[in-house]
Coordinates of C-alpha atoms and ligand atoms in Angstrom, one line a residue:
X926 CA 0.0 0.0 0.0
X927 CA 2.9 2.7 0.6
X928 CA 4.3 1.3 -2.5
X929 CA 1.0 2.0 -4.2
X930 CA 0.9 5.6 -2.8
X931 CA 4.3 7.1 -4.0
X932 CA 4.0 6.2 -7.2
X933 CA 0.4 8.0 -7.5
X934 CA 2.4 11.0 -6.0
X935 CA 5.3 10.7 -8.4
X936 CA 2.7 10.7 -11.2
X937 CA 0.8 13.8 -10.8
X938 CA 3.8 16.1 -11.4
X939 CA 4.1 14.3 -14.7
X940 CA 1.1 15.0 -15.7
X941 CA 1.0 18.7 -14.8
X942 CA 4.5 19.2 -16.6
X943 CA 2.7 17.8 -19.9
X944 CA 0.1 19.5 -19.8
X945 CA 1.7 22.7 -18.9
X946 CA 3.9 22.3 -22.1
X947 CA 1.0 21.5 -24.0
X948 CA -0.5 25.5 -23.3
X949 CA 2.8 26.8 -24.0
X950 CA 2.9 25.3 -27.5
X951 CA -0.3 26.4 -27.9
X952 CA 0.5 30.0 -27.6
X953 CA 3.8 29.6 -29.6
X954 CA 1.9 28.7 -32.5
X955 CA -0.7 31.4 -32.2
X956 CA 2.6 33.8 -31.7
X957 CA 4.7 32.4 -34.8
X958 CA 2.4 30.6 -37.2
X959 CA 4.9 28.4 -38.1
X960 CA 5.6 27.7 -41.9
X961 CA 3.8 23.4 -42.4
X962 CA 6.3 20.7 -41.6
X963 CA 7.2 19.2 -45.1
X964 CA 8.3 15.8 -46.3
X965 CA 9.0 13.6 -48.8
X966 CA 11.4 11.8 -50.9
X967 CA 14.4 12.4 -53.0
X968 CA 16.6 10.1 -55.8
X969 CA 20.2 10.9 -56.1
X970 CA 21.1 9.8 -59.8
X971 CA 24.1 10.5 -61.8
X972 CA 26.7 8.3 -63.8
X973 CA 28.9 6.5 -61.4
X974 CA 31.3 7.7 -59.5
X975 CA 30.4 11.1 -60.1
X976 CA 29.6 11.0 -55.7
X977 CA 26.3 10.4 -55.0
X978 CA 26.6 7.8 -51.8
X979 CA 29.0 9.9 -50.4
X980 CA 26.8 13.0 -50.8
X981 CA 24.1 10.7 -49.9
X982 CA 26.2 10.0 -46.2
X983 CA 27.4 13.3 -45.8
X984 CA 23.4 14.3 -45.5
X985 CA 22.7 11.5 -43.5
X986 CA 25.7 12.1 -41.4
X987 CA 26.3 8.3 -41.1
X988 CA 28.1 5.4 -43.3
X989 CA 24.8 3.7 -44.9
X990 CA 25.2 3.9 -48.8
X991 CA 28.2 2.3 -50.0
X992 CA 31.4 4.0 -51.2
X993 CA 33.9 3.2 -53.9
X994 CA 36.4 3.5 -56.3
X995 CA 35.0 1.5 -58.6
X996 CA 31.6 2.4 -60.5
X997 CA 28.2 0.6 -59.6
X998 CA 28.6 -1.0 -56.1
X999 CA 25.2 0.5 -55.1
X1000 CA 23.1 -2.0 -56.7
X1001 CA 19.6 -1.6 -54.8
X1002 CA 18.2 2.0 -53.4
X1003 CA 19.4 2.7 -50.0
X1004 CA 17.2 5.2 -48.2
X1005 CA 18.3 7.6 -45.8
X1006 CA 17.0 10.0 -43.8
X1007 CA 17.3 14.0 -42.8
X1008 CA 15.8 15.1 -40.4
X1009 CA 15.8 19.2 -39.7
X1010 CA 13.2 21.3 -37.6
X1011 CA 10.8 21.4 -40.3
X1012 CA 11.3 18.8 -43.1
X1013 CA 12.3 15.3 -43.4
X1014 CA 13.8 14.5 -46.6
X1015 CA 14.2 11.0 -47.1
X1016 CA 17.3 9.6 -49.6
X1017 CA 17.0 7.3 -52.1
X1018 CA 20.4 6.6 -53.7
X1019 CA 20.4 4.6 -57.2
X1020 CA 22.3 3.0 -59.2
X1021 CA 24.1 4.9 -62.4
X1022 CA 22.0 4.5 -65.6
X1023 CA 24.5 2.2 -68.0
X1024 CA 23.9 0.0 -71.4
X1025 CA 22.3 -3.2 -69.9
X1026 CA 24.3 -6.6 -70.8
X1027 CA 22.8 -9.3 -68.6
X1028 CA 19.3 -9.7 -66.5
X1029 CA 21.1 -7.9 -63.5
X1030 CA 21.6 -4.6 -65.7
X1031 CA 18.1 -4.4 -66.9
X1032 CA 16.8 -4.6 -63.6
X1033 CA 18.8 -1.5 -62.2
X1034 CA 18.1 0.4 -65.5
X1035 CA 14.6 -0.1 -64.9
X1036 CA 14.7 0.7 -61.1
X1037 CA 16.6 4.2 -62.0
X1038 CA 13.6 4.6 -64.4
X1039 CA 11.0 4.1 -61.2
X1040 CA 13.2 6.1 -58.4
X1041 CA 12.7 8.9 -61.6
X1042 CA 9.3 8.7 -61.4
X1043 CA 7.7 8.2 -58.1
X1044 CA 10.1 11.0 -56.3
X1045 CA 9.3 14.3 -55.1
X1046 CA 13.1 15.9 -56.8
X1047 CA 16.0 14.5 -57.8
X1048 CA 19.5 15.9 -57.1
X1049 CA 21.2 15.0 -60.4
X1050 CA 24.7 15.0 -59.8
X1051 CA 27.6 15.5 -62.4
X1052 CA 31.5 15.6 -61.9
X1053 CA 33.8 18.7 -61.6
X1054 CA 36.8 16.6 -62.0
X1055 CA 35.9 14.3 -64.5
X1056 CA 34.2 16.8 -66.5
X1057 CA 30.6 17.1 -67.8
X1058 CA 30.4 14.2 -71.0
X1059 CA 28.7 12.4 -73.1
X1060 CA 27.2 9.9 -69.8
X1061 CA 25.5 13.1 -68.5
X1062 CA 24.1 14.1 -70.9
X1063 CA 22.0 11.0 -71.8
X1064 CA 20.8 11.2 -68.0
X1065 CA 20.2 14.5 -68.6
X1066 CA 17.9 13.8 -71.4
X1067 CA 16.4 11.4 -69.9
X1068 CA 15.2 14.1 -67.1
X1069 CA 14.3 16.1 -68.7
X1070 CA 11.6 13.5 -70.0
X1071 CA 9.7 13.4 -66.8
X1072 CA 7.6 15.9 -64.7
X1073 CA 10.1 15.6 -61.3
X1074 CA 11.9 18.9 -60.5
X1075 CA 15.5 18.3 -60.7
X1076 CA 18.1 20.2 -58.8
X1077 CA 21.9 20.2 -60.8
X1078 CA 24.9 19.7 -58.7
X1079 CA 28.5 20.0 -60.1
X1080 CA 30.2 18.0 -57.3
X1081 CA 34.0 17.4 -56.2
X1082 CA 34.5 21.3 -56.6
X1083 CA 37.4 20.6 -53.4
X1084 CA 39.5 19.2 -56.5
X1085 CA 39.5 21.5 -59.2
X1086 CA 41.0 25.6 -59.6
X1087 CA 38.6 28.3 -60.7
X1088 CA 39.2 27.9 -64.4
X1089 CA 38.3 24.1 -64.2
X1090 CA 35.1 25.4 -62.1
X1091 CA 33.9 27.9 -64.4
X1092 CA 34.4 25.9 -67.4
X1093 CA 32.5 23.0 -66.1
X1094 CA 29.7 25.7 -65.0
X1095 CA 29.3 27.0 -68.3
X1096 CA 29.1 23.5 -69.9
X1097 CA 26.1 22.6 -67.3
X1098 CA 24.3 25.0 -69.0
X1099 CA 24.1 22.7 -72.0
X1100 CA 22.3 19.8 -69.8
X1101 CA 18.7 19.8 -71.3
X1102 CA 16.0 22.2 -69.7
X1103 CA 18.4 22.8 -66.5
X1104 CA 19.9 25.5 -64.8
X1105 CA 23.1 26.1 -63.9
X1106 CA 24.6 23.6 -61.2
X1107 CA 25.0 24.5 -57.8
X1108 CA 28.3 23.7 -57.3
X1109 CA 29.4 21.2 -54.0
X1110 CA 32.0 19.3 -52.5
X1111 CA 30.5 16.4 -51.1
X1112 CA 33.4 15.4 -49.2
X1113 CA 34.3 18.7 -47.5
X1114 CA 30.5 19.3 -47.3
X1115 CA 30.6 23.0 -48.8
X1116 CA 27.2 24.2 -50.3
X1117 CA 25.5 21.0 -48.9
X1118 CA 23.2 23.2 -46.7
X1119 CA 22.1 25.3 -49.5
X1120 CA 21.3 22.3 -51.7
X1121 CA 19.3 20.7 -48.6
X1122 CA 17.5 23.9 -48.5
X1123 CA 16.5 23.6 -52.0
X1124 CA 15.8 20.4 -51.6
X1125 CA 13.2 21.2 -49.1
X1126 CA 11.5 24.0 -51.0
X1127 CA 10.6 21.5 -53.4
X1128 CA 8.9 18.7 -51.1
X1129 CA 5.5 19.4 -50.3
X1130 CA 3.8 19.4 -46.9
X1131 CA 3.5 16.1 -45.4
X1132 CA 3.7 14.1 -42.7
X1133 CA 7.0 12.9 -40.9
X1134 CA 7.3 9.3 -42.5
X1135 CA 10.1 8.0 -40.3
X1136 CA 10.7 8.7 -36.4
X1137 CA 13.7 10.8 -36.0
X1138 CA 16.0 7.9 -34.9
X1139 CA 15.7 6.0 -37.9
X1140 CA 18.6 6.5 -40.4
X1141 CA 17.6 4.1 -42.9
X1142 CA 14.6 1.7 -43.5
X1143 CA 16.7 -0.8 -45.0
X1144 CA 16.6 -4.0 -43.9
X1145 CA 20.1 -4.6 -41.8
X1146 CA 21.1 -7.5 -43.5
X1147 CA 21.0 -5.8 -46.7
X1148 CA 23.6 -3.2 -45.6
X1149 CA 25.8 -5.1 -43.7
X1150 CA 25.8 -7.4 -47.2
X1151 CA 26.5 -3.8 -49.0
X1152 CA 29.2 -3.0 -46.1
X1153 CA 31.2 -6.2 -46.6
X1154 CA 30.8 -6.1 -50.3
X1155 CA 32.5 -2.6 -50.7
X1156 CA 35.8 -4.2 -48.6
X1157 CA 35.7 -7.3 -51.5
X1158 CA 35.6 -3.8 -54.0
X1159 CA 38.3 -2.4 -52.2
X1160 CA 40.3 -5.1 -51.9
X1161 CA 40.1 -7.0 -55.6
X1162 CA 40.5 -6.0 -58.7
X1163 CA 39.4 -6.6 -62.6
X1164 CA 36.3 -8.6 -63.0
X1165 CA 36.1 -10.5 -59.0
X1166 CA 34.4 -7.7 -57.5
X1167 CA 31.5 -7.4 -60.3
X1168 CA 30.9 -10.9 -59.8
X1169 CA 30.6 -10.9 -55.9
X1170 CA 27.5 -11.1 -54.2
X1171 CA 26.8 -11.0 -50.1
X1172 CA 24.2 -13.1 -48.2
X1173 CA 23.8 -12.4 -44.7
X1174 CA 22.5 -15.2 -42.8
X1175 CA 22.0 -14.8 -39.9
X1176 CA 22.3 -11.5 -37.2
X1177 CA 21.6 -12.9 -33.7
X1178 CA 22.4 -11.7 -30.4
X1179 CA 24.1 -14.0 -28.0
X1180 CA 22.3 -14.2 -24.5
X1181 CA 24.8 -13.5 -22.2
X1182 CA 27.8 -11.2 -23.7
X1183 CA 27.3 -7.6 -25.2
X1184 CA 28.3 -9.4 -28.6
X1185 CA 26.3 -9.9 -32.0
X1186 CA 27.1 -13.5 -34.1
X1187 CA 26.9 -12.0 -38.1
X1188 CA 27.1 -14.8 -40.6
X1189 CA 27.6 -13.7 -44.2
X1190 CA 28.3 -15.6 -47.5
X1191 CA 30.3 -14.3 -50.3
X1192 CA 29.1 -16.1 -53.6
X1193 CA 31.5 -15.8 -56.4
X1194 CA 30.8 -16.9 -60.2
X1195 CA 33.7 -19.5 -60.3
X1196 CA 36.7 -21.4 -58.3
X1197 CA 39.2 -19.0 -59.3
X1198 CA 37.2 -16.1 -58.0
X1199 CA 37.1 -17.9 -55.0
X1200 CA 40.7 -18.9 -54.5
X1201 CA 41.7 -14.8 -55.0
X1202 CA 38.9 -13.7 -52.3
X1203 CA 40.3 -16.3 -49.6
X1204 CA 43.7 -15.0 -51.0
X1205 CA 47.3 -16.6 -49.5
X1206 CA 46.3 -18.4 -45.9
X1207 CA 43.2 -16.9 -45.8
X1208 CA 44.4 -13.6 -46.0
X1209 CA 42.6 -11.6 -48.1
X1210 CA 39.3 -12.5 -46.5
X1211 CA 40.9 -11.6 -43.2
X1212 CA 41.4 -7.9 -43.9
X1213 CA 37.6 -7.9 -45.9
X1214 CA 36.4 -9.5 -42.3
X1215 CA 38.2 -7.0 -40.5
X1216 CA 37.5 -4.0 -42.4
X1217 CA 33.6 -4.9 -42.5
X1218 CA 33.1 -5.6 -39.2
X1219 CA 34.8 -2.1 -37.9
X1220 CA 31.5 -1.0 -40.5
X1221 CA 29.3 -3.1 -39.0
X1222 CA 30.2 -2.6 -35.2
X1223 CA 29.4 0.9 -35.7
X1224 CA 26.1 0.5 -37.7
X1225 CA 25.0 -2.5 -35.0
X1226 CA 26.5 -0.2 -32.0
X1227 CA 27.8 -3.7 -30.4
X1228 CA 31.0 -6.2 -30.8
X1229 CA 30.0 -8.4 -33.7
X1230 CA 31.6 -11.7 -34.1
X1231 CA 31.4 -12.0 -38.4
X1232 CA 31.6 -15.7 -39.5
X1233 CA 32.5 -14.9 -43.2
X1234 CA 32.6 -18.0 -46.0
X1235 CA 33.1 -17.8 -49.6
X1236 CA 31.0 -20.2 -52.2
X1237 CA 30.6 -20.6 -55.7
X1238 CA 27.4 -20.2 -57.5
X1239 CA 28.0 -20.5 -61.0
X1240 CA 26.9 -17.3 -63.7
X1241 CA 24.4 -16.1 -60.9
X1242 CA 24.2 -12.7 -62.5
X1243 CA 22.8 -14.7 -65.5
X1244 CA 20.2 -16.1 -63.2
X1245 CA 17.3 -14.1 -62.1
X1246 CA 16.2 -16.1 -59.3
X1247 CA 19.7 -15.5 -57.7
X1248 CA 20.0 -11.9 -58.9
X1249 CA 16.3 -11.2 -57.0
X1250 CA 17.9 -13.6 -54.2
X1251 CA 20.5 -11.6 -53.3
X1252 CA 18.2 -8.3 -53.5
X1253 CA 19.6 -6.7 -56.5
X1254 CA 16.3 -7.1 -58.5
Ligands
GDP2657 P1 28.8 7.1 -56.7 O1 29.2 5.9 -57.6 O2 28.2 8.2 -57.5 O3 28.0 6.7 -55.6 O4 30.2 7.7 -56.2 P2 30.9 7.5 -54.7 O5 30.1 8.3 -53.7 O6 31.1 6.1 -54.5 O7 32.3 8.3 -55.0 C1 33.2 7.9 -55.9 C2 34.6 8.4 -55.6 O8 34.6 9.8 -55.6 C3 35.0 8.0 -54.1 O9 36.4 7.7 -54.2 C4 34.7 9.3 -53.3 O10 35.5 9.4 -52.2 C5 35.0 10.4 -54.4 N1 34.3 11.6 -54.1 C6 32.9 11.8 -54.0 N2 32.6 13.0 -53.8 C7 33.7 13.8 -53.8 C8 34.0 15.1 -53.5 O11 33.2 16.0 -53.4 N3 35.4 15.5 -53.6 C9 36.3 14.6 -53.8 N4 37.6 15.0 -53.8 N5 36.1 13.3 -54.0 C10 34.8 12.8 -54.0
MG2658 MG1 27.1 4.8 -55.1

């Protein structure tokens, strides 16, 4: 019964301090009429390369597309999301728009295509330092083919002098039907808050889809596949890493230690693949291990013990039931 007592006393103050800030919002808004909260959701396209996953995690403030030297290892859309005091813009990040040669190619082509469509902008990023070509303009033209506002940006403006700037800025005038590109650095982050302000001024009002905490709605087997598919990017060379796929299996805390069991597959397309992955001793798939799991520690927040196996599965990009498998389709 005492028990009983204090806690009815402890909850009465809680109640009063809600409702208290409930009145006090009340007249703020009567005081500011505050502009509607708006939402809604934004493709990064672009050829490869030309930055958009690391734009993509310098919005989101936090390693969830993937990021690489070599072109095209963001095979599925990653959302992420920003959240500011009165928007929440929420990041789809594509795939690069190339000539289709197998199953797996017409697949992305087509999910560029729908990201295109169903948005509410798209940030269309081209390349200071590789210069505005030929690749850009075909996505360019195919932009300017549908209703979606686009927003230009002439990225990687940390690595070139003026004269290489202004150049590139007077050729973006030549991308069909758009302005000139706001130019960015999306590694040094300069003129990313103006271009999330524009971004913003183009979403309509609308609800916030996704609490605050959430970063990403991917599943978190799908990144952690993405995570430790970058280090087999990273770490091979020539035609291994295109024909690499991940499969997490399994993601289960154990009971009694702080640490997470991750077991992942690598599936190659033949033994030779596989024999270069595993590398001298085992070596190479070490330092993929080791680099992933530093990725995936940080994503999980918790010591991860990774269980990492190579296998083959012969011409699976040839194969759509594996190339839907492995969530590329
Ligand atoms: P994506 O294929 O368009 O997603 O391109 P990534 O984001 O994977 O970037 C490709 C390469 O360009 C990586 O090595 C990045 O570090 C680099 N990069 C991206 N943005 C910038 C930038 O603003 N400045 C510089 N110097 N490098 C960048
Ligand atoms: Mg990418």
């Amino acid at each position: 019964m005492p028990l009983e007592r204090s806690r009815a006393v402890f909850e009465i103050p809680r109640i009063a301090i809600e409702c208290e800030s409930l009145v006090s919002s009340t007249i703020m808004n009567f005081m500011k009429s505050p502009s509607p909260f708006k939402s809604g959701f934004v493709a990064i396209v672009g050829r490869p390369n030309v930055g958009k996953s690391t734009l993509l995690n310098y919005l989101a403030r936090r390693k969830v597309a993937v990021i690489s030297d070599k072109p095209q290892t963001t095979r599925f859309k990653v959302k992420a999301i920003v959240n500011t005091e009165s928007a929440q813009v929420v990041l789809i990040d594509t795939p690069g728009l190339h000539k289709p040669r197998d199953p797996l190619g017409e697949k992305l082509n087509e999910a560029v295509r729908e990201a295109y469509r169903e948005v509410d902008a798209i940030v269309f990023v081209v390349d200071a330092f590789e210069g505005i070509g030929g690749g850009d303009a075909y996505i360019a033209k195919e932009l300017s083919a549908i209703e979606t506002p686009v927003i230009l940006t002439l990225n990687k403006i940390d690595k070139v002098d003026r004269e290489r700037l202004s150049q590139q800025l007077d050729l973006s005038k030549n991308l069909a039907c758009l302005e000139t590109a706001l130019p960015i650095s999306a590694v040094t982050g300069e003129n990313v808050d103006i271009l999330l302000e524009r971004i913003i001024s183009l979403l309509p009002e609308g609800p916030k889809y996704y609490p605050d905490d959430a970063i990403t709605d991917q599943p978190e087997g799908m990144i952690i596949a993405e995570f430790i598919r970058e280090k087999v990017f990273e770490l091979t060379e020539e035609e291994v890493p295109y024909s690499a796929a991940v499969e997490v299996q399994e993601i289960s805390p154990r009971k009694d230690a702080e640490l997470i069991d991750v077991s992942a597959v690598i599936y190659v397309e033949r033994e030779s693949q596989k024999g270069i992955i595993i590398g001298k001793g085992g070596s190479k798939l070490k330092e993929i291990g080791s680099r992933a799991r530093a990725d995936i520690e940080r994503l999980l927040g918790s010591h991860i013990y990774l269980d990492l196996r190579v296998k083959v599965r012969k011409e699976w990009r040839r194969d759509e039931a594996s190339v839907r498998r492995f969530g590329y389709g």
